[in-house]
Short mmCIF file of C-alpha atoms and ligand atoms in Angstrom, two decimals:
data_model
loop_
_atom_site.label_atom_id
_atom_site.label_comp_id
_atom_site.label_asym_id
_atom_site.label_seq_id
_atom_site.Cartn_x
_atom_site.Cartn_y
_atom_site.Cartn_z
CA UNK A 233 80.72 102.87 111.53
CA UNK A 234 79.48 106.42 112.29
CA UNK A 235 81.40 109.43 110.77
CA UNK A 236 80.79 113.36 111.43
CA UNK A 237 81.97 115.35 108.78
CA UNK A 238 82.40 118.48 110.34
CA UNK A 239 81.33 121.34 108.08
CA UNK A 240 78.33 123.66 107.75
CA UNK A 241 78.80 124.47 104.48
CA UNK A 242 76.25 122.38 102.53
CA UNK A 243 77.54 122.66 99.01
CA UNK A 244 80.86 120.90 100.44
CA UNK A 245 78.75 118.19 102.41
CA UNK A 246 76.53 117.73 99.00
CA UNK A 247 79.82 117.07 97.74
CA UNK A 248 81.53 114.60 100.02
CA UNK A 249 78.29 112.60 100.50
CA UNK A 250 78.53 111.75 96.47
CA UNK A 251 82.85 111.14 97.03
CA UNK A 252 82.11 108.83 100.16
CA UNK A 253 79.17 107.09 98.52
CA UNK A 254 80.62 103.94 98.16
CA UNK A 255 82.27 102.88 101.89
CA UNK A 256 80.12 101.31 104.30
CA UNK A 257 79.91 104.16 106.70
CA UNK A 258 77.08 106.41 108.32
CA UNK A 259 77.95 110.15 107.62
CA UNK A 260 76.79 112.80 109.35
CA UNK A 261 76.42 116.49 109.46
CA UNK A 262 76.45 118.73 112.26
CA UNK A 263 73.38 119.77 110.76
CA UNK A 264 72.06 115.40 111.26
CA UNK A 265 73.22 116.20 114.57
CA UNK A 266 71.77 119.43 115.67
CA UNK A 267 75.24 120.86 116.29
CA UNK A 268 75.83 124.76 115.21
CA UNK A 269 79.27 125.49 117.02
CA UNK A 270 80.69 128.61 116.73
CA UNK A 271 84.78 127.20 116.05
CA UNK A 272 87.61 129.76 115.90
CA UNK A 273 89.18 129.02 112.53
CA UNK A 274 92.49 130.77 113.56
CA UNK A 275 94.74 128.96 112.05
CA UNK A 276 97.56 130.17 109.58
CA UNK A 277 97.01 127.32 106.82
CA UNK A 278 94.39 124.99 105.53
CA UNK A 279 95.62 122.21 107.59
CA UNK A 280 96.13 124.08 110.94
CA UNK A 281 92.30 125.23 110.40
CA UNK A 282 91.12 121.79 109.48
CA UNK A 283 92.71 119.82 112.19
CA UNK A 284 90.99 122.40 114.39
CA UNK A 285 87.24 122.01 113.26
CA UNK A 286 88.09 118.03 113.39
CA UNK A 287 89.46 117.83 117.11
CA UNK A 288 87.18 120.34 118.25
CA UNK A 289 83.80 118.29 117.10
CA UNK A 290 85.59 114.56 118.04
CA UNK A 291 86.37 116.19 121.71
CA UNK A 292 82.68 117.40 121.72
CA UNK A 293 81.35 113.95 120.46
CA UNK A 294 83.54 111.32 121.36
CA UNK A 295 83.05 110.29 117.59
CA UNK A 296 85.38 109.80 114.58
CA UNK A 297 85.13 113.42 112.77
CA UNK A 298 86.24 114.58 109.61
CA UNK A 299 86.72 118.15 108.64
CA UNK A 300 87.44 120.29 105.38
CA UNK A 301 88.94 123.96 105.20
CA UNK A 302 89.73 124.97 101.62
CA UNK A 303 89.89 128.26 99.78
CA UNK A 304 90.94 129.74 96.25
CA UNK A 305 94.35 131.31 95.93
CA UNK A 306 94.60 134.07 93.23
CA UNK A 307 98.01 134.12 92.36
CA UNK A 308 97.68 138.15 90.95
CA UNK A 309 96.31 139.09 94.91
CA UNK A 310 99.51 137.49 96.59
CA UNK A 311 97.29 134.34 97.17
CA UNK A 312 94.15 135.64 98.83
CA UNK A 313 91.90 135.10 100.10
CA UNK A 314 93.55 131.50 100.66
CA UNK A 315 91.95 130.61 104.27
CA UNK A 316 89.87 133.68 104.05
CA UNK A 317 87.98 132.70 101.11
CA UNK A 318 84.78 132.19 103.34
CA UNK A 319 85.61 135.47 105.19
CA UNK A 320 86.71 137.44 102.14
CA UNK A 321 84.58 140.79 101.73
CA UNK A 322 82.59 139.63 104.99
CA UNK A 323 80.76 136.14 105.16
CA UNK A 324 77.48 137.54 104.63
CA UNK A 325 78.39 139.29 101.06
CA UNK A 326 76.82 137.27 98.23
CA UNK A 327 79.38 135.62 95.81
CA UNK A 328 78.10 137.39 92.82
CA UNK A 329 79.59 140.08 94.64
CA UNK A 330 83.11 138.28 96.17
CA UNK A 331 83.33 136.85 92.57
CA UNK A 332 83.17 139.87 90.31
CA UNK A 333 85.78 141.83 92.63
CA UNK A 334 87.91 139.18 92.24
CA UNK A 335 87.30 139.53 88.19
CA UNK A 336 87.49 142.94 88.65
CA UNK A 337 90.56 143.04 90.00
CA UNK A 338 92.33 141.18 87.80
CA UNK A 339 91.34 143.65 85.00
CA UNK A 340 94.77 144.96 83.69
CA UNK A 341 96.24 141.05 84.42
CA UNK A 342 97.83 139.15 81.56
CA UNK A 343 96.73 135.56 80.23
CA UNK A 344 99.28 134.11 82.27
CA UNK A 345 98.94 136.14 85.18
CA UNK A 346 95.19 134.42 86.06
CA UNK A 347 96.34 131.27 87.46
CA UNK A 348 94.66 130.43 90.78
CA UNK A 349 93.83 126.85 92.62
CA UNK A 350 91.59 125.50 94.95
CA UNK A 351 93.06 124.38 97.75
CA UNK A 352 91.33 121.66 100.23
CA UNK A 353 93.15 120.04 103.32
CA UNK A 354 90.77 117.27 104.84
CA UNK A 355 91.74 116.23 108.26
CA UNK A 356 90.43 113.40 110.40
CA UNK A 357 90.47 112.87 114.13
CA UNK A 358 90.57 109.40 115.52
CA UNK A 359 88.88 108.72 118.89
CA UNK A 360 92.32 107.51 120.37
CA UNK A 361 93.52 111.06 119.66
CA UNK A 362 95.15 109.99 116.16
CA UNK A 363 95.08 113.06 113.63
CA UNK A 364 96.03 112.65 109.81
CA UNK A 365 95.37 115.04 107.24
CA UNK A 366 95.71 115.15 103.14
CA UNK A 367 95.37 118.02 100.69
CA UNK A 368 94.31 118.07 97.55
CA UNK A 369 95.02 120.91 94.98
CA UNK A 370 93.31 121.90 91.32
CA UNK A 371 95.26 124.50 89.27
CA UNK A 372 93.29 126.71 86.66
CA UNK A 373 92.43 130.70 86.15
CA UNK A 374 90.29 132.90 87.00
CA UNK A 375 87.58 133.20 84.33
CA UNK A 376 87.06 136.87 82.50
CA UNK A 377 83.44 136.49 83.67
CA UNK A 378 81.07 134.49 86.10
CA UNK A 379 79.94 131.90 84.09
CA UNK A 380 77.95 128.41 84.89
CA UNK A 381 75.59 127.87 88.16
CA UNK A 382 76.40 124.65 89.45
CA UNK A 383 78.51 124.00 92.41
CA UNK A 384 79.04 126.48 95.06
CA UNK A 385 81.11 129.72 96.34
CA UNK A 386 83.40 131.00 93.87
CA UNK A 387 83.17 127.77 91.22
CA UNK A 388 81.59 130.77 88.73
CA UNK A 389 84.73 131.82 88.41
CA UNK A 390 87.68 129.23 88.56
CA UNK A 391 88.21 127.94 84.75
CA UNK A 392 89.61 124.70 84.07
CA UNK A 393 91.46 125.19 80.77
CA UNK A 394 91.73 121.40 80.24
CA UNK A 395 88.02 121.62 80.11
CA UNK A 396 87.34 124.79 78.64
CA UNK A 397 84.30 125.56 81.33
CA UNK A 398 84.57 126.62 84.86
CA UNK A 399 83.58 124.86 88.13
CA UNK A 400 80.41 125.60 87.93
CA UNK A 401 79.70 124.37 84.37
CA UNK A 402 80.70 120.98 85.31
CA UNK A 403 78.26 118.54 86.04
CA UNK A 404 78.79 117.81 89.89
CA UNK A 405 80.32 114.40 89.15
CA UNK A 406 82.90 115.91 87.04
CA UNK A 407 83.89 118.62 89.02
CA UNK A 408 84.45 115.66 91.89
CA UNK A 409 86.65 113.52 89.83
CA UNK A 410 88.94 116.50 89.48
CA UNK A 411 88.59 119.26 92.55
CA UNK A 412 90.60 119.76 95.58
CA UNK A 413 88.56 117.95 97.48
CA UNK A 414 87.91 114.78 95.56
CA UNK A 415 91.47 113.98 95.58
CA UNK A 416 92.21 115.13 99.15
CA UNK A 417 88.73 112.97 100.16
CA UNK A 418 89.66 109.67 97.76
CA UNK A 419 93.06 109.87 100.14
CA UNK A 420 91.45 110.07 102.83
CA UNK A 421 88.59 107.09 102.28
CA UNK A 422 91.63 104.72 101.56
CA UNK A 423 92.96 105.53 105.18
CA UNK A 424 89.20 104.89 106.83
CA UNK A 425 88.92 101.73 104.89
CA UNK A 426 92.03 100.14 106.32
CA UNK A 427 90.69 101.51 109.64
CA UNK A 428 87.12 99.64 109.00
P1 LIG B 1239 82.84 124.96 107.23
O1 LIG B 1239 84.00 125.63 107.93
O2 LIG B 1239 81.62 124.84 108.07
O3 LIG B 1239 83.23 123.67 106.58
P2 LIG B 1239 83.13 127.18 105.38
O4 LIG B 1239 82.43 127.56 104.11
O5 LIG B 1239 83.29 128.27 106.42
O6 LIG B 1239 82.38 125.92 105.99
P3 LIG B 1239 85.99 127.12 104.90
O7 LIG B 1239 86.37 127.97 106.06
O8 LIG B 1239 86.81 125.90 104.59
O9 LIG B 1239 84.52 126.56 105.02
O10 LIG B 1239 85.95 128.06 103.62
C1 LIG B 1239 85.89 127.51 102.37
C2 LIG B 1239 85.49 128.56 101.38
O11 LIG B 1239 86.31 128.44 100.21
C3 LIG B 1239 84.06 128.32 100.90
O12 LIG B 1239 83.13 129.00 101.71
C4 LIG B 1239 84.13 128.84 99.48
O13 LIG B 1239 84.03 130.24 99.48
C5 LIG B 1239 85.55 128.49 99.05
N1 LIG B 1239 85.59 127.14 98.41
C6 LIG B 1239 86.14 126.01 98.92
N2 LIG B 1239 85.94 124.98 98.10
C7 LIG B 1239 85.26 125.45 97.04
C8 LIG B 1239 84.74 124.85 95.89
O14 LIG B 1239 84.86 123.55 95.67
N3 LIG B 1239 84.07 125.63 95.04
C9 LIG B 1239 83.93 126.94 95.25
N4 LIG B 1239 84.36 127.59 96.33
C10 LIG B 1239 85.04 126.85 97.24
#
């Protein structure tokens, strides 16, 4: 069975190739596919904006798609930039740059005033019209500096306390068997096998 996993983002796709590794399906990119849409993510919550990228590329294909929105929420900012975390500062700004705002503005914060999660709401859109989604959260802090290269957008910075290392210091299988979108993905492959 062919999938499209709807994202452009390849540190997410790098990531849901190794989750999805072990069902019998074809996954795609829209970069295996040529595909560079320009989608408006206008939607007021992970789900809304995942459900969007998903229906949009399954009307466009006539294929099963999957699609990922997902974000950090800094608890000490109100919970931004939640589904502006790819927007936040301007998508073009480089990360070292989003990531040591975000430090910096958490200067004068208490320990217990760093918590933040990563958020990730997968949603997949059945040919029939059929659309499920499942989110998946991680709790930790933000980190008192960037710290660890693996991984992608603002993992430099989101500390796992159980684990005394950030995002990005985990080797890439770790940081699946715990993150947002491992568990919101493992939910999701249980659905598609029953559909297979
Ligand atoms: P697509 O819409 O094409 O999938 P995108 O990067 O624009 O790519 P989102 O709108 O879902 O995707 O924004 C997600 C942003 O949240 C992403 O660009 C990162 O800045 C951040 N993010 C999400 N998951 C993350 C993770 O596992 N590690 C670090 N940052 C993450």
């Amino acid at each position: 069975m062919r999938i499209i996993f709807a994202t452009s983002n390849e540190g997410k796709m790098k990531e849901i190739r190794a989750i999805l590794k072990d069902i019998d399906i074809e996954l795609l990119s829209l970069k295996d596919l040529g595909l560079n849409p320009d989608i408006d993510e206008n939607g007021n919550t992970f789900e809304e904006n995942a459900i969007i990228k998903a229906k949009t590329i399954m009307e466009l294909t006539g294929e099963i798609v999957l699609a990922d929105d997902s974000g950090i929420e800094v608890d000490y900012m109100n919970k931004a930039p939640g589904v502006y975390s790819a927007r936040f500062m301007g998508e073009d700004t480089s990360y070292t740059i989003k990531n040591q705002f975000i430090i910096d503005q958490l200067k004068s914060a208490k320990e217990e005033e760093r918590t933040a999660r990563f958020v990730c709401a997968i949603a997949c859109a059945f040919t029939d019209g059929e659309i499920i989604t499942r989110r998946g959260v991680i709790e930790g802090q933000i980190a008192r500096n960037i710290c660890g290269s693996h991984g992608f957008g603002y993992d430099p910075i989101f500390y796992v306390p159980e684990y005394h290392c950030t995002t990005a210091e985990m080797s890439p299988d770790q940081k699946n068997e715990i993150s947002h979108r491992g568990k919101a993905l493992r939910e999701i492959k249980e659905v598609l096998k029953k559909h297979l």
